[in-house]
Tab-separated table of C-alpha atoms and ligand atoms in Angstrom:
chain	number	residue	atom	x	y	z
B	1	MET	CA	64.267	-80.795	-32.243
B	2	SER	CA	61.313	-78.517	-32.910
B	3	SER	CA	61.592	-75.072	-31.403
B	4	PRO	CA	59.178	-74.568	-28.483
B	5	SER	CA	56.730	-71.699	-28.702
B	6	ILE	CA	57.806	-68.959	-26.308
B	7	PRO	CA	55.452	-65.982	-26.057
B	8	LEU	CA	58.235	-63.379	-26.106
B	9	ASP	CA	57.185	-59.849	-27.059
B	10	VAL	CA	60.419	-58.806	-28.766
B	11	ALA	CA	59.458	-55.141	-29.242
B	12	SER	CA	58.585	-54.788	-25.563
B	13	ALA	CA	61.801	-56.583	-24.541
B	14	ILE	CA	63.841	-54.058	-26.554
B	15	ASP	CA	61.834	-51.144	-25.079
B	16	HIS	CA	62.692	-52.311	-21.556
B	17	LEU	CA	66.359	-52.560	-22.504
B	18	MET	CA	66.443	-49.069	-24.095
B	19	ASN	CA	64.752	-47.679	-20.993
B	20	PHE	CA	67.244	-49.234	-18.555
B	21	LEU	CA	70.249	-48.283	-20.711
B	22	SER	CA	69.165	-44.646	-20.507
B	23	VAL	CA	69.142	-44.595	-16.682
B	24	GLU	CA	72.547	-43.784	-15.216
B	25	GLY	CA	73.742	-46.053	-12.416
B	26	VAL	CA	77.485	-46.373	-12.090
B	27	THR	CA	78.839	-48.666	-9.421
B	28	GLY	CA	77.860	-47.497	-5.925
B	29	GLN	CA	75.167	-45.153	-7.310
B	30	GLU	CA	72.346	-47.598	-8.006
B	31	ALA	CA	69.397	-45.778	-6.338
B	32	LYS	CA	67.989	-44.359	-9.595
B	33	ILE	CA	68.229	-47.582	-11.617
B	34	GLY	CA	66.887	-49.557	-8.636
B	35	ALA	CA	63.834	-47.275	-8.566
B	36	ALA	CA	63.414	-47.567	-12.361
B	37	VAL	CA	63.483	-51.372	-12.175
B	38	SER	CA	61.052	-51.371	-9.299
B	39	GLU	CA	58.654	-49.102	-11.265
B	40	ALA	CA	58.936	-51.268	-14.383
B	41	LEU	CA	58.201	-54.406	-12.364
B	42	LYS	CA	55.042	-52.821	-10.933
B	43	ARG	CA	53.939	-51.795	-14.417
B	44	VAL	CA	54.202	-55.396	-15.669
B	45	GLY	CA	52.059	-56.620	-12.781
B	46	VAL	CA	54.429	-57.481	-9.919
B	47	PRO	CA	52.750	-56.411	-6.642
B	48	ALA	CA	54.685	-53.722	-4.732
B	49	SER	CA	54.680	-56.036	-1.684
B	50	ALA	CA	56.861	-58.546	-3.601
B	51	ILE	CA	59.640	-55.973	-4.172
B	52	ARG	CA	62.214	-55.183	-1.463
B	53	PHE	CA	65.719	-53.837	-1.003
B	54	ASP	CA	68.092	-55.423	1.539
B	55	ASP	CA	70.610	-53.535	3.693
B	56	ALA	CA	73.805	-54.965	2.142
B	57	ASN	CA	74.908	-51.378	1.422
B	58	LYS	CA	75.344	-50.868	5.188
B	59	ARG	CA	77.917	-53.687	5.240
B	60	ILE	CA	79.712	-52.777	2.003
B	61	PRO	CA	82.937	-50.990	3.022
B	62	VAL	CA	82.626	-48.325	0.295
B	63	PRO	CA	79.780	-45.783	-0.057
B	64	THR	CA	76.783	-47.446	-1.748
B	65	GLU	CA	73.435	-45.712	-2.253
B	66	THR	CA	71.110	-48.675	-1.953
B	67	GLY	CA	70.919	-52.382	-1.146
B	68	ASN	CA	70.312	-55.327	-3.434
B	69	LEU	CA	66.836	-55.529	-5.006
B	70	PHE	CA	64.884	-58.751	-4.405
B	71	VAL	CA	61.600	-59.793	-6.019
B	72	ASP	CA	59.653	-62.892	-5.011
B	73	LEU	CA	57.297	-64.423	-7.557
B	74	PRO	CA	55.140	-67.133	-5.961
B	75	GLY	CA	55.121	-70.416	-7.867
B	76	THR	CA	52.157	-71.259	-10.067
B	77	ARG	CA	53.222	-74.901	-9.834
B	78	PRO	CA	55.266	-76.697	-7.179
B	79	GLY	CA	59.014	-77.180	-7.556
B	80	PRO	CA	62.320	-76.055	-6.106
B	81	ARG	CA	62.820	-72.273	-6.050
B	82	LEU	CA	64.791	-70.750	-8.915
B	83	LEU	CA	66.955	-67.671	-8.503
B	84	PHE	CA	67.554	-65.335	-11.459
B	85	SER	CA	70.215	-62.691	-10.916
B	86	THR	CA	72.073	-59.852	-12.579
B	87	HIS	CA	73.741	-56.626	-11.445
B	88	LEU	CA	72.280	-53.102	-11.418
B	89	ASP	CA	75.543	-51.169	-11.651
B	90	THR	CA	77.677	-50.266	-14.645
B	91	VAL	CA	81.335	-49.257	-14.909
B	92	PRO	CA	81.967	-45.483	-14.488
B	93	LEU	CA	82.740	-45.196	-18.241
B	94	CYS	CA	78.972	-45.634	-18.857
B	95	ALA	CA	78.038	-42.340	-17.121
B	96	GLY	CA	75.920	-40.197	-19.444
B	97	ALA	CA	75.387	-42.969	-22.017
B	98	LYS	CA	72.928	-42.117	-24.784
B	99	PRO	CA	71.688	-45.422	-26.215
B	100	ARG	CA	70.681	-45.475	-29.856
B	101	ARG	CA	69.338	-48.262	-32.059
B	102	GLU	CA	71.484	-49.053	-35.098
B	103	GLY	CA	70.176	-52.061	-37.035
B	104	ASP	CA	70.445	-55.149	-34.858
B	105	ARG	CA	72.564	-53.310	-32.318
B	106	ILE	CA	72.144	-50.729	-29.583
B	107	VAL	CA	75.172	-48.432	-29.466
B	108	SER	CA	76.325	-45.389	-27.478
B	109	ASP	CA	77.326	-42.093	-29.084
B	110	GLY	CA	80.974	-43.174	-28.959
B	111	THR	CA	81.985	-40.952	-26.037
B	112	THR	CA	80.908	-43.366	-23.269
B	113	ALA	CA	80.492	-47.094	-22.786
B	114	LEU	CA	76.874	-48.272	-23.064
B	115	GLY	CA	76.011	-50.331	-19.985
B	116	GLY	CA	74.733	-53.477	-21.682
B	117	ASP	CA	76.877	-55.001	-18.916
B	118	ALA	CA	74.597	-55.752	-17.210
B	119	ARG	CA	71.476	-53.859	-18.265
B	120	THR	CA	70.812	-56.682	-20.736
B	121	GLY	CA	70.411	-58.837	-17.614
B	122	VAL	CA	68.302	-56.229	-15.837
B	123	ALA	CA	65.947	-56.023	-18.821
B	124	LEU	CA	65.879	-59.809	-19.214
B	125	LEU	CA	64.721	-60.303	-15.614
B	126	VAL	CA	61.929	-57.740	-16.070
B	127	VAL	CA	60.938	-59.337	-19.402
B	128	LEU	CA	60.851	-62.692	-17.611
B	129	ALA	CA	58.465	-61.380	-14.935
B	130	GLU	CA	56.323	-59.681	-17.591
B	131	THR	CA	56.072	-62.802	-19.760
B	132	LEU	CA	55.315	-65.169	-16.877
B	133	ILE	CA	52.575	-62.885	-15.545
B	134	LYS	CA	51.027	-61.815	-18.863
B	135	HIS	CA	50.790	-65.346	-20.262
B	136	LYS	CA	50.159	-67.077	-16.917
B	137	LEU	CA	53.003	-69.519	-17.625
B	138	PRO	CA	53.332	-72.302	-15.034
B	139	HIS	CA	56.559	-71.923	-13.059
B	140	PRO	CA	58.011	-72.866	-9.661
B	141	PRO	CA	58.661	-70.156	-7.034
B	142	ILE	CA	61.144	-67.633	-8.420
B	143	THR	CA	63.342	-64.987	-6.807
B	144	LEU	CA	64.755	-62.211	-8.951
B	145	LEU	CA	67.901	-60.570	-7.599
B	146	PHE	CA	69.493	-57.343	-8.836
B	147	THR	CA	72.805	-56.773	-7.040
B	148	VAL	CA	74.722	-53.564	-6.390
B	149	ARG	CA	78.457	-52.829	-6.691
B	150	GLU	CA	79.336	-55.874	-8.809
B	151	GLU	CA	81.776	-53.918	-10.958
B	152	SER	CA	83.765	-52.597	-8.001
B	153	GLY	CA	84.370	-55.900	-6.216
B	154	LEU	CA	81.265	-58.166	-6.201
B	155	HIS	CA	80.232	-56.389	-2.993
B	156	GLY	CA	76.430	-56.736	-3.196
B	157	ALA	CA	76.610	-60.482	-3.851
B	158	ARG	CA	79.177	-60.918	-1.096
B	159	GLU	CA	77.276	-58.972	1.572
B	160	LEU	CA	73.762	-60.281	0.965
B	161	ASN	CA	72.076	-62.421	3.594
B	162	PRO	CA	71.900	-65.991	2.184
B	163	ALA	CA	68.499	-66.420	3.900
B	164	ASP	CA	67.145	-63.838	1.420
B	165	LEU	CA	67.815	-66.334	-1.394
B	166	GLY	CA	64.792	-68.284	-0.139
B	167	GLY	CA	66.480	-71.682	-0.266
B	168	ALA	CA	66.845	-71.476	-4.063
B	169	ALA	CA	68.056	-74.749	-5.584
B	170	MET	CA	69.959	-73.072	-8.399
B	171	CYS	CA	70.703	-69.669	-9.893
B	172	ILE	CA	70.743	-68.346	-13.435
B	173	ASN	CA	72.959	-65.244	-13.462
B	174	VAL	CA	72.605	-63.054	-16.561
B	175	ASP	CA	75.918	-61.309	-17.181
B	176	GLY	CA	77.474	-62.706	-20.346
B	177	GLN	CA	77.884	-62.173	-24.052
B	178	LEU	CA	76.752	-64.902	-26.445
B	179	ALA	CA	73.667	-66.991	-25.718
B	180	SER	CA	75.667	-70.119	-26.619
B	181	GLU	CA	78.216	-69.472	-23.869
B	182	LEU	CA	77.567	-70.967	-20.442
B	183	LEU	CA	79.953	-69.820	-17.719
B	184	VAL	CA	80.264	-72.751	-15.316
B	185	GLY	CA	83.180	-71.616	-13.157
B	186	ALA	CA	85.535	-68.802	-12.321
B	187	VAL	CA	88.867	-68.233	-10.629
B	188	GLY	CA	89.213	-67.038	-7.047
B	189	GLN	CA	91.382	-64.082	-6.097
B	190	GLU	CA	93.654	-63.138	-3.230
B	191	ASN	CA	94.853	-59.539	-2.818
B	192	TRP	CA	98.125	-58.578	-1.180
B	193	GLU	CA	99.756	-55.321	-0.167
B	194	VAL	CA	103.039	-54.312	1.351
B	195	GLU	CA	104.370	-51.271	3.124
B	196	ILE	CA	108.131	-50.755	3.099
B	197	LYS	CA	109.598	-48.276	5.558
B	198	GLY	CA	113.235	-47.532	4.733
B	199	LYS	CA	115.375	-44.625	5.915
B	200	ALA	CA	115.898	-41.268	4.248
B	201	SER	CA	119.365	-39.854	3.744
B	202	HIS	CA	120.989	-37.364	1.391
B	203	ALA	CA	121.550	-39.347	-1.788
B	204	GLY	CA	124.619	-37.327	-2.742
B	205	VAL	CA	126.239	-36.709	0.636
B	206	ALA	CA	125.551	-39.982	2.520
B	207	PRO	CA	123.707	-42.592	0.455
B	208	GLU	CA	125.199	-45.361	2.613
B	209	ARG	CA	123.243	-44.019	5.598
B	210	GLY	CA	119.904	-44.524	3.846
B	211	ILE	CA	117.745	-47.615	3.288
B	212	SER	CA	115.967	-47.369	-0.055
B	213	ALA	CA	112.389	-48.621	0.114
B	214	THR	CA	112.294	-48.374	-3.694
B	215	LEU	CA	115.246	-50.732	-3.998
B	216	VAL	CA	113.650	-53.247	-1.596
B	217	GLY	CA	110.441	-53.172	-3.677
B	218	ALA	CA	112.297	-53.491	-6.978
B	219	ILE	CA	114.437	-56.423	-5.799
B	220	ALA	CA	111.345	-58.136	-4.350
B	221	ILE	CA	109.411	-57.926	-7.611
B	222	ALA	CA	112.418	-59.143	-9.610
B	223	GLU	CA	112.804	-61.982	-7.096
B	224	ALA	CA	109.087	-62.910	-7.376
B	225	GLN	CA	109.490	-63.014	-11.143
B	226	ARG	CA	112.635	-65.185	-10.961
B	227	ALA	CA	110.826	-67.601	-8.625
B	228	GLY	CA	107.981	-67.955	-11.126
B	229	TRP	CA	105.249	-66.073	-9.252
B	230	PHE	CA	104.798	-63.096	-11.597
B	231	GLY	CA	102.248	-62.958	-14.461
B	232	LYS	CA	101.195	-66.383	-15.705
B	233	VAL	CA	102.077	-68.884	-12.988
B	234	VAL	CA	102.467	-72.575	-13.809
B	235	LYS	CA	103.827	-74.910	-11.151
B	236	SER	CA	103.586	-78.669	-10.662
B	237	ASP	CA	100.930	-78.256	-7.956
B	238	GLY	CA	98.748	-75.583	-9.493
B	239	HIS	CA	98.381	-72.647	-11.841
B	240	GLY	CA	97.114	-69.094	-11.816
B	241	THR	CA	98.090	-65.502	-12.505
B	242	SER	CA	99.426	-62.555	-10.556
B	243	ASN	CA	100.130	-58.883	-11.016
B	244	VAL	CA	101.721	-55.925	-9.277
B	245	GLY	CA	99.126	-53.215	-9.798
B	246	ILE	CA	100.296	-50.235	-7.778
B	247	PHE	CA	103.837	-49.167	-6.873
B	248	GLY	CA	103.729	-45.803	-5.108
B	249	GLY	CA	103.883	-43.773	-1.942
B	250	LYS	CA	101.329	-43.341	0.873
B	251	GLY	CA	98.065	-45.102	0.024
B	252	GLY	CA	99.365	-45.846	-3.460
B	253	THR	CA	97.914	-42.568	-4.776
B	254	VAL	CA	101.127	-40.537	-4.806
B	255	ALA	CA	104.606	-41.230	-6.180
B	256	ALA	CA	107.099	-43.288	-4.197
B	257	GLY	CA	109.650	-40.676	-3.153
B	258	ASP	CA	109.571	-37.012	-4.096
B	259	ALA	CA	113.137	-35.925	-4.831
B	260	THR	CA	116.126	-37.437	-6.627
B	261	ASN	CA	118.518	-36.376	-3.877
B	262	VAL	CA	116.753	-38.277	-1.075
B	263	VAL	CA	117.004	-42.034	-0.519
B	264	THR	CA	113.318	-43.122	-0.699
B	265	ASP	CA	112.075	-43.953	2.768
B	266	TYR	CA	108.593	-45.243	1.976
B	267	VAL	CA	106.939	-47.417	-0.670
B	268	TYR	CA	103.460	-48.935	-0.901
B	269	ILE	CA	102.827	-51.793	-3.339
B	270	ARG	CA	99.564	-53.609	-4.067
B	271	GLY	CA	98.923	-56.691	-6.193
B	272	GLU	CA	96.677	-59.674	-6.787
B	273	ALA	CA	96.843	-63.427	-7.351
B	274	ARG	CA	94.195	-65.560	-9.109
B	275	SER	CA	93.719	-69.289	-9.430
B	276	PRO	CA	90.986	-71.914	-9.893
B	277	GLU	CA	92.163	-73.201	-6.464
B	278	ALA	CA	91.857	-70.843	-3.489
B	279	ALA	CA	94.841	-72.512	-1.827
B	280	PHE	CA	97.012	-71.911	-4.871
B	281	ALA	CA	96.054	-68.222	-5.033
B	282	THR	CA	97.231	-68.058	-1.411
B	283	LYS	CA	100.416	-69.836	-2.415
B	284	ILE	CA	101.135	-67.269	-5.129
B	285	ALA	CA	100.639	-64.444	-2.613
B	286	ASN	CA	102.953	-66.331	-0.230
B	287	GLY	CA	105.540	-66.354	-3.019
B	288	TYR	CA	105.462	-62.544	-3.039
B	289	LYS	CA	105.715	-62.473	0.755
B	290	GLU	CA	108.905	-64.556	0.633
B	291	ALA	CA	110.316	-62.395	-2.154
B	292	PHE	CA	109.811	-59.247	-0.055
B	293	ALA	CA	111.408	-60.911	2.983
B	294	LYS	CA	114.408	-61.869	0.865
B	295	ALA	CA	114.710	-58.377	-0.597
B	296	GLN	CA	114.495	-56.890	2.895
B	297	GLY	CA	117.668	-58.769	3.868
B	298	GLU	CA	119.558	-57.524	0.802
B	299	VAL	CA	119.248	-53.783	1.378
B	300	LYS	CA	121.152	-52.376	4.375
B	301	ASP	CA	122.541	-49.096	5.601
B	302	HIS	CA	126.145	-48.621	6.800
B	303	GLU	CA	125.240	-50.093	10.206
B	304	GLY	CA	123.531	-53.164	8.796
B	305	ASN	CA	119.949	-51.980	9.488
B	306	THR	CA	117.219	-53.140	7.146
B	307	ALA	CA	113.841	-51.705	6.101
B	308	GLU	CA	110.637	-52.509	7.923
B	309	VAL	CA	108.464	-54.642	5.626
B	310	LYS	CA	104.781	-55.120	6.456
B	311	PHE	CA	103.146	-57.616	4.082
B	312	SER	CA	99.479	-58.633	4.277
B	313	GLN	CA	97.252	-60.781	2.093
B	314	LYS	CA	93.495	-61.357	2.035
B	315	PRO	CA	91.155	-63.526	-0.083
B	316	ALA	CA	88.917	-61.311	-2.277
B	317	TYR	CA	86.489	-63.958	-3.569
B	318	PRO	CA	86.427	-67.764	-3.729
B	319	PRO	CA	86.708	-69.792	-6.951
B	320	PHE	CA	84.068	-72.304	-8.058
B	321	GLU	CA	83.416	-74.802	-10.837
B	322	LEU	CA	80.210	-76.699	-11.643
B	323	GLY	CA	80.324	-80.239	-13.010
B	324	GLN	CA	78.422	-81.171	-16.172
B	325	ASP	CA	75.936	-83.196	-14.099
B	326	THR	CA	74.974	-80.245	-11.859
B	327	PRO	CA	71.182	-79.675	-12.190
B	328	VAL	CA	71.601	-76.028	-13.248
B	329	VAL	CA	74.092	-76.969	-15.983
B	330	LYS	CA	71.743	-79.693	-17.219
B	331	ARG	CA	68.786	-77.283	-17.164
B	332	ALA	CA	70.683	-74.637	-19.139
B	333	THR	CA	71.935	-77.225	-21.626
B	334	LYS	CA	68.379	-78.467	-22.147
B	335	ALA	CA	67.081	-74.920	-22.736
B	336	LEU	CA	69.809	-74.137	-25.281
B	337	LYS	CA	69.291	-77.392	-27.160
B	338	LEU	CA	65.529	-76.777	-27.325
B	339	LEU	CA	66.368	-73.494	-29.052
B	340	GLY	CA	68.795	-75.244	-31.415
B	341	ILE	CA	71.840	-73.603	-29.799
B	342	GLU	CA	74.961	-75.732	-29.230
B	343	PRO	CA	76.362	-74.771	-25.805
B	344	THR	CA	80.011	-74.066	-25.072
B	345	TYR	CA	81.083	-74.278	-21.430
B	346	LEU	CA	83.504	-71.616	-20.260
B	347	PHE	CA	85.632	-71.003	-17.187
B	348	SER	CA	86.128	-67.307	-16.377
B	349	ASN	CA	89.459	-65.778	-15.392
B	350	GLY	CA	87.578	-62.957	-13.680
B	351	GLY	CA	85.282	-63.146	-10.667
B	352	LEU	CA	81.503	-63.003	-11.038
B	353	ASP	CA	78.603	-62.534	-8.619
B	354	ALA	CA	78.230	-66.279	-9.275
B	355	ASN	CA	81.371	-66.911	-7.170
B	356	TRP	CA	79.541	-65.577	-4.117
B	357	PHE	CA	76.143	-67.175	-4.868
B	358	ASP	CA	77.941	-70.512	-5.131
B	359	LYS	CA	79.687	-69.789	-1.824
B	360	HIS	CA	76.249	-68.948	-0.327
B	361	GLY	CA	75.141	-72.454	-1.331
B	362	VAL	CA	73.338	-71.836	-4.633
B	363	PRO	CA	75.008	-73.437	-7.692
B	364	THR	CA	75.026	-70.693	-10.330
B	365	ILE	CA	75.404	-70.681	-14.081
B	366	THR	CA	76.016	-67.404	-15.917
B	367	ILE	CA	74.307	-66.962	-19.264
B	368	GLY	CA	74.822	-64.403	-22.027
B	369	ALA	CA	72.261	-61.953	-23.403
B	370	GLY	CA	74.094	-59.799	-25.916
B	371	GLN	CA	76.809	-57.849	-24.085
B	372	ALA	CA	79.653	-56.897	-26.443
B	373	GLU	CA	82.929	-54.922	-26.180
B	374	ILE	CA	82.125	-54.209	-22.538
B	375	HIS	CA	83.961	-51.576	-20.476
B	376	THR	CA	84.980	-49.674	-23.647
B	377	ILE	CA	83.485	-46.800	-25.653
B	378	LYS	CA	82.888	-49.333	-28.448
B	379	GLU	CA	80.438	-51.242	-26.258
B	380	TYR	CA	77.174	-52.312	-27.928
B	381	VAL	CA	74.315	-54.726	-27.383
B	382	ASN	CA	73.815	-57.503	-29.909
B	383	LEU	CA	70.011	-57.642	-30.138
B	384	THR	CA	69.942	-61.080	-31.760
B	385	GLU	CA	71.822	-62.477	-28.760
B	386	TYR	CA	69.660	-60.459	-26.358
B	387	GLU	CA	66.504	-61.956	-27.838
B	388	LYS	CA	67.994	-65.466	-27.584
B	389	GLY	CA	68.984	-64.767	-23.974
B	390	CYS	CA	65.400	-63.716	-23.156
B	391	ARG	CA	64.103	-66.977	-24.632
B	392	ILE	CA	66.648	-69.003	-22.631
B	393	GLY	CA	65.551	-67.206	-19.461
B	394	ILE	CA	61.867	-67.907	-20.045
B	395	LEU	CA	62.593	-71.549	-20.905
B	396	MET	CA	64.748	-72.051	-17.824
B	397	ALA	CA	61.967	-70.602	-15.651
B	398	THR	CA	59.265	-72.812	-17.105
B	399	LEU	CA	60.940	-76.128	-18.065
B	400	GLU	CA	59.539	-79.187	-16.313
B	401	ASP	CA	62.270	-80.719	-14.124
N	501	LIG	ZN1	78.793	-57.567	-15.649
């Protein structure tokens, strides 16, 4: 297949990326990068009236400076609306990043992460707007969406108003690594937590009068593991993963117990369960609930009293998976093949904004644009992959249906 001519200005695309990488915007603190993106969009010809922020930050349960950024580009030909998305925030390790070009990479100075996750996506969406406008490329109506607080729990995507998606038929989310990799699904997650209230007693003088919350927690976790609910979970009716993340005292931020001579009267434990099936993630969390109930019955004081065990579980985000015949998968496949790239279809074991867009009714594929070694101080951007990602984006925006 002959490669289509795509009027991508590579030097300008890299300039945009360098610019956005140099603006700090860790999760929850997206005001500055939001303003920088908004300015860049105006400079490439997007009217100010087409740029707006929503009020999702008012619904996000953790402090968040600004809402999600939406941009509406009217179609220059008819067709179903396309949504292009990415996230504005970076992980806290990116604070103070000083991006530097090194051959076909952009790197940090080695003391911070870089923020290519997801500033490659941020730059790609601006490059897309610039290219469509500058070269008057025919395209259907397009909405660009830059979410907040992705890294700290997919909050912006979760709390947006689905009506703001303008009835988009499909979404191309830019938050991946290699241009050949198409993320077509992701697990869902359920979080659980438990509070164990035991009874303090002098551990040397009268241990039998105490109820050790630590012992209840320890037996429960051992029991969950014996029953097959810990770590990698494989059962006849489903599979997934689970973990016990925090085992501590009040709020999970202090130690459980504070002296060796006191029977521990309080423990707080928090964990997660993931699965491609929401119901199975719930089932894994239920497995922990049963394990804690069992452990509760095994630890008693001299009068036969047991600890108080308060277990709760809550879905964090829903799973999704797109079939090969989904229009957005077909469109992405077509774009990659036109560029001579053989696609691989991946299922993610971590949640993505795509989980929520899919839940909001917009089938979403996640494409890669050069992220590498993310969330580490070795993070870099692979410029070859970034350039390919930009071409995929432009093709997906302009392909005839
Ligand atoms: Zn990301």
